[in-house]
Amino acid sequence: MTGALRETAPAKLNLCLFLGPVRPTDGRHELVTVFQPLTLADDVELEPAGLGARGDAVSCPGVPGAAEQNLAAAALRAFRQRTGWAGPPVRLRITKRIPVAAGMAGGSADAAAALRLAARAAGVEDDDLLRDIGFALGADVPAQVRPARCLATGAGEKLRALDGPGDGYAVLVVPHEEPLATADVYRRADALGLPRTEDDLRARLEAVEAFGADLPDDLIVNDLEPAARDLCPAIGETLDAVRAAGADRALVCGSGPTVAGLFARADAARAAAVAFGDRRPRPIVAAPWSPVRPEVAA
């Protein structure tokens, strides 16, 4: 690798998230979820670390101590261990746009982008291997290896591509100041008795499979929402505000605390963002994301 390599790391929206029982094999919950990548995305760049570097380095300017740095660095370490790649040290630079610890898989997106970049630098062409490495890092990482609209089952590692609705809707992303830890939300979900039975989860899967890409309103559900709201009551107020701003649907993003509103028209989503006035962090308008070819810097 002589020049810098670049990848886009899009945020994801769970258009549905049905929570099943804990698996006895690894302690992870069974899930049925539809991942939709968004145009809200980080930029990730890989370049040679230069003479004198003793190992790989990850930086995330403007976000001191961001958890994403650790996951991206872990991705590089895991890639080297699994593939035996002994290339010179590299520097990974992340330009953050996805809110941190917001339920939008920003850390997973950056880790997956790091795996794609390392694979390009090493000449490895094995997406199954990258997904396997990614699953050891986190349940959201495999779907981010090649971001696209997909149905995920198992604990997130079993993926099936879905045809997306294109530019049929816009997404208003409303972050919160206080992050929520995913593990805390899952623990509260268990304490509240939210996980479905295996039969119930199977029924939800069959319903999602019947509709494919175009889910009806009664399937645009996030089973983690009550747990997230219990830990962060302000989420309920934000959901009400997004609905009042004209969203066709409003839901918690993943484990929260970010709230998303789905709008049939982009101009309506932009008007809703303006209606939130001086709210901090500012709402962001995004759209469904389509894969693009990777860039190589000159």
PDB file of C-alpha atoms in Angstrom:
ATOM      1  CA  MET A   1       0.000   0.000   0.000  1.00  0.00           C
ATOM      2  CA  THR A   2       1.568   3.269  -1.121  1.00  0.00           C
ATOM      3  CA  GLY A   3      -1.318   5.747  -0.846  1.00  0.00           C
ATOM      4  CA  ALA A   4      -4.281   6.219   1.462  1.00  0.00           C
ATOM      5  CA  LEU A   5      -7.384   4.078   1.119  1.00  0.00           C
ATOM      6  CA  ARG A   6     -10.825   5.398   2.030  1.00  0.00           C
ATOM      7  CA  GLU A   7     -14.168   3.868   2.921  1.00  0.00           C
ATOM      8  CA  THR A   8     -17.563   5.248   3.892  1.00  0.00           C
ATOM      9  CA  ALA A   9     -19.006   3.855   7.141  1.00  0.00           C
ATOM     10  CA  PRO A  10     -22.783   4.442   7.081  1.00  0.00           C
ATOM     11  CA  ALA A  11     -24.977   4.491  10.167  1.00  0.00           C
ATOM     12  CA  LYS A  12     -27.732   1.915  10.303  1.00  0.00           C
ATOM     13  CA  LEU A  13     -31.380   2.155  11.207  1.00  0.00           C
ATOM     14  CA  ASN A  14     -33.236  -0.898  12.520  1.00  0.00           C
ATOM     15  CA  LEU A  15     -36.542  -0.654  10.671  1.00  0.00           C
ATOM     16  CA  CYS A  16     -37.728  -3.416  12.966  1.00  0.00           C
ATOM     17  CA  LEU A  17     -36.078  -5.130  15.897  1.00  0.00           C
ATOM     18  CA  PHE A  18     -37.739  -8.149  17.470  1.00  0.00           C
ATOM     19  CA  LEU A  19     -35.974  -9.486  20.547  1.00  0.00           C
ATOM     20  CA  GLY A  20     -35.881 -13.206  21.245  1.00  0.00           C
ATOM     21  CA  PRO A  21     -34.522 -15.399  24.035  1.00  0.00           C
ATOM     22  CA  VAL A  22     -30.897 -15.612  25.095  1.00  0.00           C
ATOM     23  CA  ARG A  23     -28.883 -18.284  23.305  1.00  0.00           C
ATOM     24  CA  PRO A  24     -27.324 -20.816  25.696  1.00  0.00           C
ATOM     25  CA  THR A  25     -24.250 -21.140  23.466  1.00  0.00           C
ATOM     26  CA  ASP A  26     -22.938 -17.568  23.715  1.00  0.00           C
ATOM     27  CA  GLY A  27     -25.327 -15.542  25.871  1.00  0.00           C
ATOM     28  CA  ARG A  28     -26.495 -13.373  22.980  1.00  0.00           C
ATOM     29  CA  HIS A  29     -30.138 -12.706  22.205  1.00  0.00           C
ATOM     30  CA  GLU A  30     -31.820 -14.119  19.139  1.00  0.00           C
ATOM     31  CA  LEU A  31     -32.977 -11.277  16.886  1.00  0.00           C
ATOM     32  CA  VAL A  32     -35.106 -10.579  13.847  1.00  0.00           C
ATOM     33  CA  THR A  33     -34.201  -7.175  12.460  1.00  0.00           C
ATOM     34  CA  VAL A  34     -34.048  -5.271   9.182  1.00  0.00           C
ATOM     35  CA  PHE A  35     -30.937  -3.126   8.800  1.00  0.00           C
ATOM     36  CA  GLN A  36     -31.126  -0.035   6.600  1.00  0.00           C
ATOM     37  CA  PRO A  37     -27.884   1.909   6.094  1.00  0.00           C
ATOM     38  CA  LEU A  38     -28.235   5.692   5.955  1.00  0.00           C
ATOM     39  CA  THR A  39     -26.441   8.540   4.223  1.00  0.00           C
ATOM     40  CA  LEU A  40     -25.403   9.699   7.709  1.00  0.00           C
ATOM     41  CA  ALA A  41     -21.915   8.211   7.669  1.00  0.00           C
ATOM     42  CA  ASP A  42     -18.372   8.414   8.993  1.00  0.00           C
ATOM     43  CA  ASP A  43     -15.342   8.597   6.721  1.00  0.00           C
ATOM     44  CA  VAL A  44     -12.528   6.147   7.442  1.00  0.00           C
ATOM     45  CA  GLU A  45      -9.058   6.426   5.918  1.00  0.00           C
ATOM     46  CA  LEU A  46      -6.159   3.987   6.097  1.00  0.00           C
ATOM     47  CA  GLU A  47      -2.594   5.011   5.280  1.00  0.00           C
ATOM     48  CA  PRO A  48       0.936   3.832   6.028  1.00  0.00           C
ATOM     49  CA  ALA A  49       1.984   4.838   9.538  1.00  0.00           C
ATOM     50  CA  GLY A  50       5.398   5.943   8.337  1.00  0.00           C
ATOM     51  CA  LEU A  51       8.964   5.306   9.398  1.00  0.00           C
ATOM     52  CA  GLY A  52       9.505   4.628  13.065  1.00  0.00           C
ATOM     53  CA  ALA A  53       5.915   3.541  13.796  1.00  0.00           C
ATOM     54  CA  ARG A  54       5.830   0.616  16.203  1.00  0.00           C
ATOM     55  CA  GLY A  55       2.275  -0.505  15.537  1.00  0.00           C
ATOM     56  CA  ASP A  56      -1.094   0.390  14.076  1.00  0.00           C
ATOM     57  CA  ALA A  57      -2.759   3.572  15.314  1.00  0.00           C
ATOM     58  CA  VAL A  58      -6.337   4.843  15.273  1.00  0.00           C
ATOM     59  CA  SER A  59      -7.374   8.481  15.613  1.00  0.00           C
ATOM     60  CA  CYS A  60     -10.772  10.118  15.769  1.00  0.00           C
ATOM     61  CA  PRO A  61     -10.233  13.909  15.718  1.00  0.00           C
ATOM     62  CA  GLY A  62     -12.707  15.916  17.738  1.00  0.00           C
ATOM     63  CA  VAL A  63     -14.079  12.929  19.677  1.00  0.00           C
ATOM     64  CA  PRO A  64     -11.677  12.314  22.562  1.00  0.00           C
ATOM     65  CA  GLY A  65     -11.943   8.851  24.047  1.00  0.00           C
ATOM     66  CA  ALA A  66     -14.612   7.737  21.555  1.00  0.00           C
ATOM     67  CA  ALA A  67     -15.509   4.061  22.010  1.00  0.00           C
ATOM     68  CA  GLU A  68     -15.400   3.667  18.233  1.00  0.00           C
ATOM     69  CA  GLN A  69     -11.640   4.061  18.293  1.00  0.00           C
ATOM     70  CA  ASN A  70     -11.282   0.958  20.426  1.00  0.00           C
ATOM     71  CA  LEU A  71     -13.526  -1.168  18.223  1.00  0.00           C
ATOM     72  CA  ALA A  72     -11.770  -0.071  15.026  1.00  0.00           C
ATOM     73  CA  ALA A  73      -8.400  -0.769  16.600  1.00  0.00           C
ATOM     74  CA  ALA A  74      -9.693  -4.166  17.740  1.00  0.00           C
ATOM     75  CA  ALA A  75     -10.792  -4.834  14.154  1.00  0.00           C
ATOM     76  CA  LEU A  76      -7.286  -4.188  12.857  1.00  0.00           C
ATOM     77  CA  ARG A  77      -5.754  -6.442  15.521  1.00  0.00           C
ATOM     78  CA  ALA A  78      -8.260  -9.218  14.827  1.00  0.00           C
ATOM     79  CA  PHE A  79      -7.660  -8.995  11.080  1.00  0.00           C
ATOM     80  CA  ARG A  80      -3.919  -9.361  11.496  1.00  0.00           C
ATOM     81  CA  GLN A  81      -4.348 -12.299  13.887  1.00  0.00           C
ATOM     82  CA  ARG A  82      -6.829 -14.186  11.704  1.00  0.00           C
ATOM     83  CA  THR A  83      -5.129 -13.617   8.347  1.00  0.00           C
ATOM     84  CA  GLY A  84      -1.476 -13.500   9.377  1.00  0.00           C
ATOM     85  CA  TRP A  85      -1.106 -10.211   7.533  1.00  0.00           C
ATOM     86  CA  ALA A  86       2.305  -8.790   8.441  1.00  0.00           C
ATOM     87  CA  GLY A  87       2.156  -5.557   6.453  1.00  0.00           C
ATOM     88  CA  PRO A  88       3.848  -2.428   7.836  1.00  0.00           C
ATOM     89  CA  PRO A  89       2.031  -0.472  10.564  1.00  0.00           C
ATOM     90  CA  VAL A  90      -0.915   1.597   9.399  1.00  0.00           C
ATOM     91  CA  ARG A  91      -2.772   4.652  10.649  1.00  0.00           C
ATOM     92  CA  LEU A  92      -6.580   4.644  10.675  1.00  0.00           C
ATOM     93  CA  ARG A  93      -8.277   8.054  10.785  1.00  0.00           C
ATOM     94  CA  ILE A  94     -12.019   8.308  11.493  1.00  0.00           C
ATOM     95  CA  THR A  95     -14.005  11.446  10.695  1.00  0.00           C
ATOM     96  CA  LYS A  96     -17.074  11.128  12.924  1.00  0.00           C
ATOM     97  CA  ARG A  97     -20.558  12.176  11.892  1.00  0.00           C
ATOM     98  CA  ILE A  98     -22.590   9.362  13.430  1.00  0.00           C
ATOM     99  CA  PRO A  99     -23.532  10.212  17.035  1.00  0.00           C
ATOM    100  CA  VAL A 100     -21.531   8.220  19.588  1.00  0.00           C
ATOM    101  CA  ALA A 101     -23.303   5.508  21.656  1.00  0.00           C
ATOM    102  CA  ALA A 102     -26.575   6.397  19.945  1.00  0.00           C
ATOM    103  CA  GLY A 103     -27.931   3.034  18.799  1.00  0.00           C
ATOM    104  CA  MET A 104     -26.918   3.602  15.175  1.00  0.00           C
ATOM    105  CA  ALA A 105     -23.935   1.206  15.083  1.00  0.00           C
ATOM    106  CA  GLY A 106     -21.365   3.937  14.547  1.00  0.00           C
ATOM    107  CA  GLY A 107     -18.637   1.920  16.254  1.00  0.00           C
ATOM    108  CA  SER A 108     -19.612  -1.204  14.324  1.00  0.00           C
ATOM    109  CA  ALA A 109     -19.640   0.757  11.046  1.00  0.00           C
ATOM    110  CA  ASP A 110     -16.121   2.044  11.714  1.00  0.00           C
ATOM    111  CA  ALA A 111     -14.885  -1.428  12.688  1.00  0.00           C
ATOM    112  CA  ALA A 112     -16.364  -2.934   9.524  1.00  0.00           C
ATOM    113  CA  ALA A 113     -14.794  -0.181   7.427  1.00  0.00           C
ATOM    114  CA  ALA A 114     -11.459  -0.916   9.117  1.00  0.00           C
ATOM    115  CA  LEU A 115     -11.830  -4.579   8.119  1.00  0.00           C
ATOM    116  CA  ARG A 116     -12.609  -3.634   4.500  1.00  0.00           C
ATOM    117  CA  LEU A 117      -9.607  -1.316   4.366  1.00  0.00           C
ATOM    118  CA  ALA A 118      -7.258  -3.869   5.906  1.00  0.00           C
ATOM    119  CA  ALA A 119      -8.497  -6.486   3.452  1.00  0.00           C
ATOM    120  CA  ARG A 120      -7.812  -4.156   0.532  1.00  0.00           C
ATOM    121  CA  ALA A 121      -4.335  -3.369   1.833  1.00  0.00           C
ATOM    122  CA  ALA A 122      -3.580  -7.070   2.359  1.00  0.00           C
ATOM    123  CA  GLY A 123      -5.140  -8.254  -0.902  1.00  0.00           C
ATOM    124  CA  VAL A 124      -7.693 -10.420   0.925  1.00  0.00           C
ATOM    125  CA  GLU A 125     -10.978 -11.021  -0.913  1.00  0.00           C
ATOM    126  CA  ASP A 126     -13.118 -13.008   1.517  1.00  0.00           C
ATOM    127  CA  ASP A 127     -16.218 -11.245   2.843  1.00  0.00           C
ATOM    128  CA  ASP A 128     -17.270 -14.341   4.793  1.00  0.00           C
ATOM    129  CA  LEU A 129     -13.996 -14.174   6.696  1.00  0.00           C
ATOM    130  CA  LEU A 130     -14.501 -10.464   7.406  1.00  0.00           C
ATOM    131  CA  ARG A 131     -18.024 -11.127   8.704  1.00  0.00           C
ATOM    132  CA  ASP A 132     -16.730 -13.919  10.918  1.00  0.00           C
ATOM    133  CA  ILE A 133     -14.057 -11.623  12.341  1.00  0.00           C
ATOM    134  CA  GLY A 134     -16.673  -8.908  12.733  1.00  0.00           C
ATOM    135  CA  PHE A 135     -19.124 -11.067  14.639  1.00  0.00           C
ATOM    136  CA  ALA A 136     -16.497 -11.674  17.319  1.00  0.00           C
ATOM    137  CA  LEU A 137     -16.310  -7.880  17.715  1.00  0.00           C
ATOM    138  CA  GLY A 138     -20.053  -7.226  17.917  1.00  0.00           C
ATOM    139  CA  ALA A 139     -23.413  -8.381  16.612  1.00  0.00           C
ATOM    140  CA  ASP A 140     -23.864  -5.331  14.353  1.00  0.00           C
ATOM    141  CA  VAL A 141     -20.507  -5.622  12.596  1.00  0.00           C
ATOM    142  CA  PRO A 142     -21.252  -8.449  10.085  1.00  0.00           C
ATOM    143  CA  ALA A 143     -24.072  -6.481   8.428  1.00  0.00           C
ATOM    144  CA  GLN A 144     -21.755  -3.482   8.099  1.00  0.00           C
ATOM    145  CA  VAL A 145     -19.025  -5.382   6.235  1.00  0.00           C
ATOM    146  CA  ARG A 146     -20.899  -4.720   2.988  1.00  0.00           C
ATOM    147  CA  PRO A 147     -23.568  -2.236   4.053  1.00  0.00           C
ATOM    148  CA  ALA A 148     -26.903  -2.829   2.354  1.00  0.00           C
ATOM    149  CA  ARG A 149     -30.510  -3.265   3.336  1.00  0.00           C
ATOM    150  CA  CYS A 150     -30.788  -6.751   4.803  1.00  0.00           C
ATOM    151  CA  LEU A 151     -32.715  -9.056   7.105  1.00  0.00           C
ATOM    152  CA  ALA A 152     -30.595 -10.239  10.027  1.00  0.00           C
ATOM    153  CA  THR A 153     -31.380 -13.231  12.219  1.00  0.00           C
ATOM    154  CA  GLY A 154     -29.484 -15.371  14.699  1.00  0.00           C
ATOM    155  CA  ALA A 155     -27.762 -12.790  16.878  1.00  0.00           C
ATOM    156  CA  GLY A 156     -27.136 -10.626  13.823  1.00  0.00           C
ATOM    157  CA  GLU A 157     -24.738 -12.900  11.958  1.00  0.00           C
ATOM    158  CA  LYS A 158     -27.229 -14.519   9.557  1.00  0.00           C
ATOM    159  CA  LEU A 159     -27.860 -12.030   6.761  1.00  0.00           C
ATOM    160  CA  ARG A 160     -30.178 -11.979   3.785  1.00  0.00           C
ATOM    161  CA  ALA A 161     -30.163  -9.137   1.255  1.00  0.00           C
ATOM    162  CA  LEU A 162     -33.415  -7.243   0.716  1.00  0.00           C
ATOM    163  CA  ASP A 163     -34.329  -4.983  -2.160  1.00  0.00           C
ATOM    164  CA  GLY A 164     -34.603  -1.495  -0.696  1.00  0.00           C
ATOM    165  CA  PRO A 165     -37.254   1.139  -1.377  1.00  0.00           C
ATOM    166  CA  GLY A 166     -34.657   3.496  -2.875  1.00  0.00           C
ATOM    167  CA  ASP A 167     -35.338   7.151  -2.128  1.00  0.00           C
ATOM    168  CA  GLY A 168     -38.894   6.470  -0.987  1.00  0.00           C
ATOM    169  CA  TYR A 169     -38.478   8.118   2.403  1.00  0.00           C
ATOM    170  CA  ALA A 170     -36.322  10.446   4.461  1.00  0.00           C
ATOM    171  CA  VAL A 171     -35.109   9.930   8.011  1.00  0.00           C
ATOM    172  CA  LEU A 172     -34.965  12.591  10.707  1.00  0.00           C
ATOM    173  CA  VAL A 173     -32.296  11.582  13.237  1.00  0.00           C
ATOM    174  CA  VAL A 174     -32.702  13.196  16.668  1.00  0.00           C
ATOM    175  CA  PRO A 175     -29.742  12.414  18.974  1.00  0.00           C
ATOM    176  CA  HIS A 176     -29.675  12.857  22.756  1.00  0.00           C
ATOM    177  CA  GLU A 177     -26.934  14.428  24.849  1.00  0.00           C
ATOM    178  CA  GLU A 178     -26.638  11.410  27.142  1.00  0.00           C
ATOM    179  CA  PRO A 179     -25.518   8.128  25.522  1.00  0.00           C
ATOM    180  CA  LEU A 180     -26.925   4.734  26.433  1.00  0.00           C
ATOM    181  CA  ALA A 181     -24.760   1.639  26.737  1.00  0.00           C
ATOM    182  CA  THR A 182     -26.136  -1.200  24.624  1.00  0.00           C
ATOM    183  CA  ALA A 183     -25.387  -3.782  27.329  1.00  0.00           C
ATOM    184  CA  ASP A 184     -27.381  -1.746  29.871  1.00  0.00           C
ATOM    185  CA  VAL A 185     -30.398  -1.611  27.572  1.00  0.00           C
ATOM    186  CA  TYR A 186     -30.344  -5.356  26.963  1.00  0.00           C
ATOM    187  CA  ARG A 187     -30.055  -6.022  30.687  1.00  0.00           C
ATOM    188  CA  ARG A 188     -33.050  -3.783  31.353  1.00  0.00           C
ATOM    189  CA  ALA A 189     -34.984  -5.536  28.564  1.00  0.00           C
ATOM    190  CA  ASP A 190     -34.351  -8.857  30.285  1.00  0.00           C
ATOM    191  CA  ALA A 191     -35.381  -7.410  33.657  1.00  0.00           C
ATOM    192  CA  LEU A 192     -38.628  -6.118  32.110  1.00  0.00           C
ATOM    193  CA  GLY A 193     -39.353  -9.498  30.516  1.00  0.00           C
ATOM    194  CA  LEU A 194     -39.315  -8.085  26.982  1.00  0.00           C
ATOM    195  CA  PRO A 195     -37.734 -11.005  25.050  1.00  0.00           C
ATOM    196  CA  ARG A 196     -40.248 -12.967  22.978  1.00  0.00           C
ATOM    197  CA  THR A 197     -40.613 -16.723  23.029  1.00  0.00           C
ATOM    198  CA  GLU A 198     -39.070 -18.741  20.226  1.00  0.00           C
ATOM    199  CA  ASP A 199     -42.511 -19.307  18.693  1.00  0.00           C
ATOM    200  CA  ASP A 200     -43.386 -15.616  18.837  1.00  0.00           C
ATOM    201  CA  LEU A 201     -40.047 -14.643  17.316  1.00  0.00           C
ATOM    202  CA  ARG A 202     -40.532 -17.191  14.536  1.00  0.00           C
ATOM    203  CA  ALA A 203     -43.956 -15.703  13.788  1.00  0.00           C
ATOM    204  CA  ARG A 204     -42.415 -12.209  13.538  1.00  0.00           C
ATOM    205  CA  LEU A 205     -39.774 -13.570  11.167  1.00  0.00           C
ATOM    206  CA  GLU A 206     -42.409 -15.116   8.928  1.00  0.00           C
ATOM    207  CA  ALA A 207     -44.318 -11.833   8.868  1.00  0.00           C
ATOM    208  CA  VAL A 208     -41.204  -9.835   7.949  1.00  0.00           C
ATOM    209  CA  GLU A 209     -40.283 -12.361   5.240  1.00  0.00           C
ATOM    210  CA  ALA A 210     -43.780 -12.065   3.751  1.00  0.00           C
ATOM    211  CA  PHE A 211     -43.394  -8.319   3.222  1.00  0.00           C
ATOM    212  CA  GLY A 212     -39.682  -8.165   2.422  1.00  0.00           C
ATOM    213  CA  ALA A 213     -38.464  -4.611   1.866  1.00  0.00           C
ATOM    214  CA  ASP A 214     -41.766  -2.787   2.397  1.00  0.00           C
ATOM    215  CA  LEU A 215     -42.743  -3.334   6.017  1.00  0.00           C
ATOM    216  CA  PRO A 216     -46.224  -2.267   7.146  1.00  0.00           C
ATOM    217  CA  ASP A 217     -46.576  -0.009  10.170  1.00  0.00           C
ATOM    218  CA  ASP A 218     -47.363  -2.857  12.550  1.00  0.00           C
ATOM    219  CA  LEU A 219     -43.964  -4.428  11.809  1.00  0.00           C
ATOM    220  CA  ILE A 220     -41.969  -1.198  12.240  1.00  0.00           C
ATOM    221  CA  VAL A 221     -41.399  -2.051  15.893  1.00  0.00           C
ATOM    222  CA  ASN A 222     -38.391  -1.908  18.211  1.00  0.00           C
ATOM    223  CA  ASP A 223     -38.732  -4.316  21.146  1.00  0.00           C
ATOM    224  CA  LEU A 224     -35.897  -2.500  22.952  1.00  0.00           C
ATOM    225  CA  GLU A 225     -37.827   0.776  23.090  1.00  0.00           C
ATOM    226  CA  PRO A 226     -39.446   0.205  26.529  1.00  0.00           C
ATOM    227  CA  ALA A 227     -36.058  -0.624  28.049  1.00  0.00           C
ATOM    228  CA  ALA A 228     -34.413   2.423  26.478  1.00  0.00           C
ATOM    229  CA  ARG A 229     -37.268   4.666  27.645  1.00  0.00           C
ATOM    230  CA  ASP A 230     -37.050   3.224  31.143  1.00  0.00           C
ATOM    231  CA  LEU A 231     -33.362   4.178  31.318  1.00  0.00           C
ATOM    232  CA  CYS A 232     -33.829   7.505  29.527  1.00  0.00           C
ATOM    233  CA  PRO A 233     -37.378   8.889  30.022  1.00  0.00           C
ATOM    234  CA  ALA A 234     -36.622  11.858  27.748  1.00  0.00           C
ATOM    235  CA  ILE A 235     -36.865   9.450  24.812  1.00  0.00           C
ATOM    236  CA  GLY A 236     -40.649   9.422  25.203  1.00  0.00           C
ATOM    237  CA  GLU A 237     -40.820  13.203  24.880  1.00  0.00           C
ATOM    238  CA  THR A 238     -38.643  13.071  21.767  1.00  0.00           C
ATOM    239  CA  LEU A 239     -40.838  10.412  20.170  1.00  0.00           C
ATOM    240  CA  ASP A 240     -43.900  12.609  20.812  1.00  0.00           C
ATOM    241  CA  ALA A 241     -42.104  15.647  19.364  1.00  0.00           C
ATOM    242  CA  VAL A 242     -41.068  13.765  16.208  1.00  0.00           C
ATOM    243  CA  ARG A 243     -44.625  12.568  15.647  1.00  0.00           C
ATOM    244  CA  ALA A 244     -45.943  16.098  16.243  1.00  0.00           C
ATOM    245  CA  ALA A 245     -43.450  17.343  13.635  1.00  0.00           C
ATOM    246  CA  GLY A 246     -45.217  15.216  11.019  1.00  0.00           C
ATOM    247  CA  ALA A 247     -43.305  11.929  10.931  1.00  0.00           C
ATOM    248  CA  ASP A 248     -45.210   9.038   9.419  1.00  0.00           C
ATOM    249  CA  ARG A 249     -43.448   6.740  11.884  1.00  0.00           C
ATOM    250  CA  ALA A 250     -41.214   7.403  14.893  1.00  0.00           C
ATOM    251  CA  LEU A 251     -39.025   4.816  16.598  1.00  0.00           C
ATOM    252  CA  VAL A 252     -35.982   4.402  18.802  1.00  0.00           C
ATOM    253  CA  CYS A 253     -32.782   3.606  16.887  1.00  0.00           C
ATOM    254  CA  GLY A 254     -31.437   0.253  18.039  1.00  0.00           C
ATOM    255  CA  SER A 255     -30.691   0.419  21.753  1.00  0.00           C
ATOM    256  CA  GLY A 256     -31.194   4.199  21.774  1.00  0.00           C
ATOM    257  CA  PRO A 257     -31.260   6.898  22.848  1.00  0.00           C
ATOM    258  CA  THR A 258     -31.452   8.354  19.330  1.00  0.00           C
ATOM    259  CA  VAL A 259     -34.948   8.700  17.876  1.00  0.00           C
ATOM    260  CA  ALA A 260     -35.710   8.497  14.158  1.00  0.00           C
ATOM    261  CA  GLY A 261     -38.696   9.806  12.284  1.00  0.00           C
ATOM    262  CA  LEU A 262     -39.621   8.374   8.890  1.00  0.00           C
ATOM    263  CA  PHE A 263     -41.019  10.840   6.364  1.00  0.00           C
ATOM    264  CA  ALA A 264     -42.450  10.169   2.920  1.00  0.00           C
ATOM    265  CA  ARG A 265     -40.914  13.425   1.635  1.00  0.00           C
ATOM    266  CA  ALA A 266     -37.446  14.864   2.203  1.00  0.00           C
ATOM    267  CA  ASP A 267     -38.773  18.432   2.354  1.00  0.00           C
ATOM    268  CA  ALA A 268     -41.096  17.451   5.201  1.00  0.00           C
ATOM    269  CA  ALA A 269     -38.154  15.936   7.101  1.00  0.00           C
ATOM    270  CA  ARG A 270     -36.119  19.104   6.582  1.00  0.00           C
ATOM    271  CA  ALA A 271     -39.025  21.244   7.789  1.00  0.00           C
ATOM    272  CA  ALA A 272     -39.311  19.067  10.887  1.00  0.00           C
ATOM    273  CA  ALA A 273     -35.598  19.521  11.602  1.00  0.00           C
ATOM    274  CA  VAL A 274     -36.066  23.303  11.409  1.00  0.00           C
ATOM    275  CA  ALA A 275     -39.079  23.057  13.734  1.00  0.00           C
ATOM    276  CA  PHE A 276     -36.858  21.620  16.448  1.00  0.00           C
ATOM    277  CA  GLY A 277     -35.257  25.070  16.699  1.00  0.00           C
ATOM    278  CA  ASP A 278     -32.185  25.319  18.906  1.00  0.00           C
ATOM    279  CA  ARG A 279     -32.235  21.737  20.156  1.00  0.00           C
ATOM    280  CA  ARG A 280     -28.793  20.269  20.862  1.00  0.00           C
ATOM    281  CA  PRO A 281     -27.533  18.031  19.418  1.00  0.00           C
ATOM    282  CA  ARG A 282     -29.109  19.250  16.202  1.00  0.00           C
ATOM    283  CA  PRO A 283     -31.377  16.831  14.310  1.00  0.00           C
ATOM    284  CA  ILE A 284     -29.949  15.416  11.082  1.00  0.00           C
ATOM    285  CA  VAL A 285     -31.846  14.572   7.895  1.00  0.00           C
ATOM    286  CA  ALA A 286     -30.628  11.437   6.135  1.00  0.00           C
ATOM    287  CA  ALA A 287     -31.803   9.087   3.401  1.00  0.00           C
ATOM    288  CA  PRO A 288     -31.419   5.393   2.601  1.00  0.00           C
ATOM    289  CA  TRP A 289     -27.806   4.741   1.620  1.00  0.00           C
ATOM    290  CA  SER A 290     -26.697   2.891  -1.493  1.00  0.00           C
ATOM    291  CA  PRO A 291     -23.270   1.256  -1.815  1.00  0.00           C
ATOM    292  CA  VAL A 292     -20.610   3.199  -3.670  1.00  0.00           C
ATOM    293  CA  ARG A 293     -17.274   2.138  -5.026  1.00  0.00           C
ATOM    294  CA  PRO A 294     -14.355   2.503  -2.576  1.00  0.00           C
ATOM    295  CA  GLU A 295     -12.005   5.432  -3.079  1.00  0.00           C
ATOM    296  CA  VAL A 296      -8.250   5.432  -3.406  1.00  0.00           C
ATOM    297  CA  ALA A 297      -6.604   8.736  -2.517  1.00  0.00           C
ATOM    298  CA  ALA A 298      -4.070  10.167  -4.917  1.00  0.00           C
TER     299      ALA A 298
END
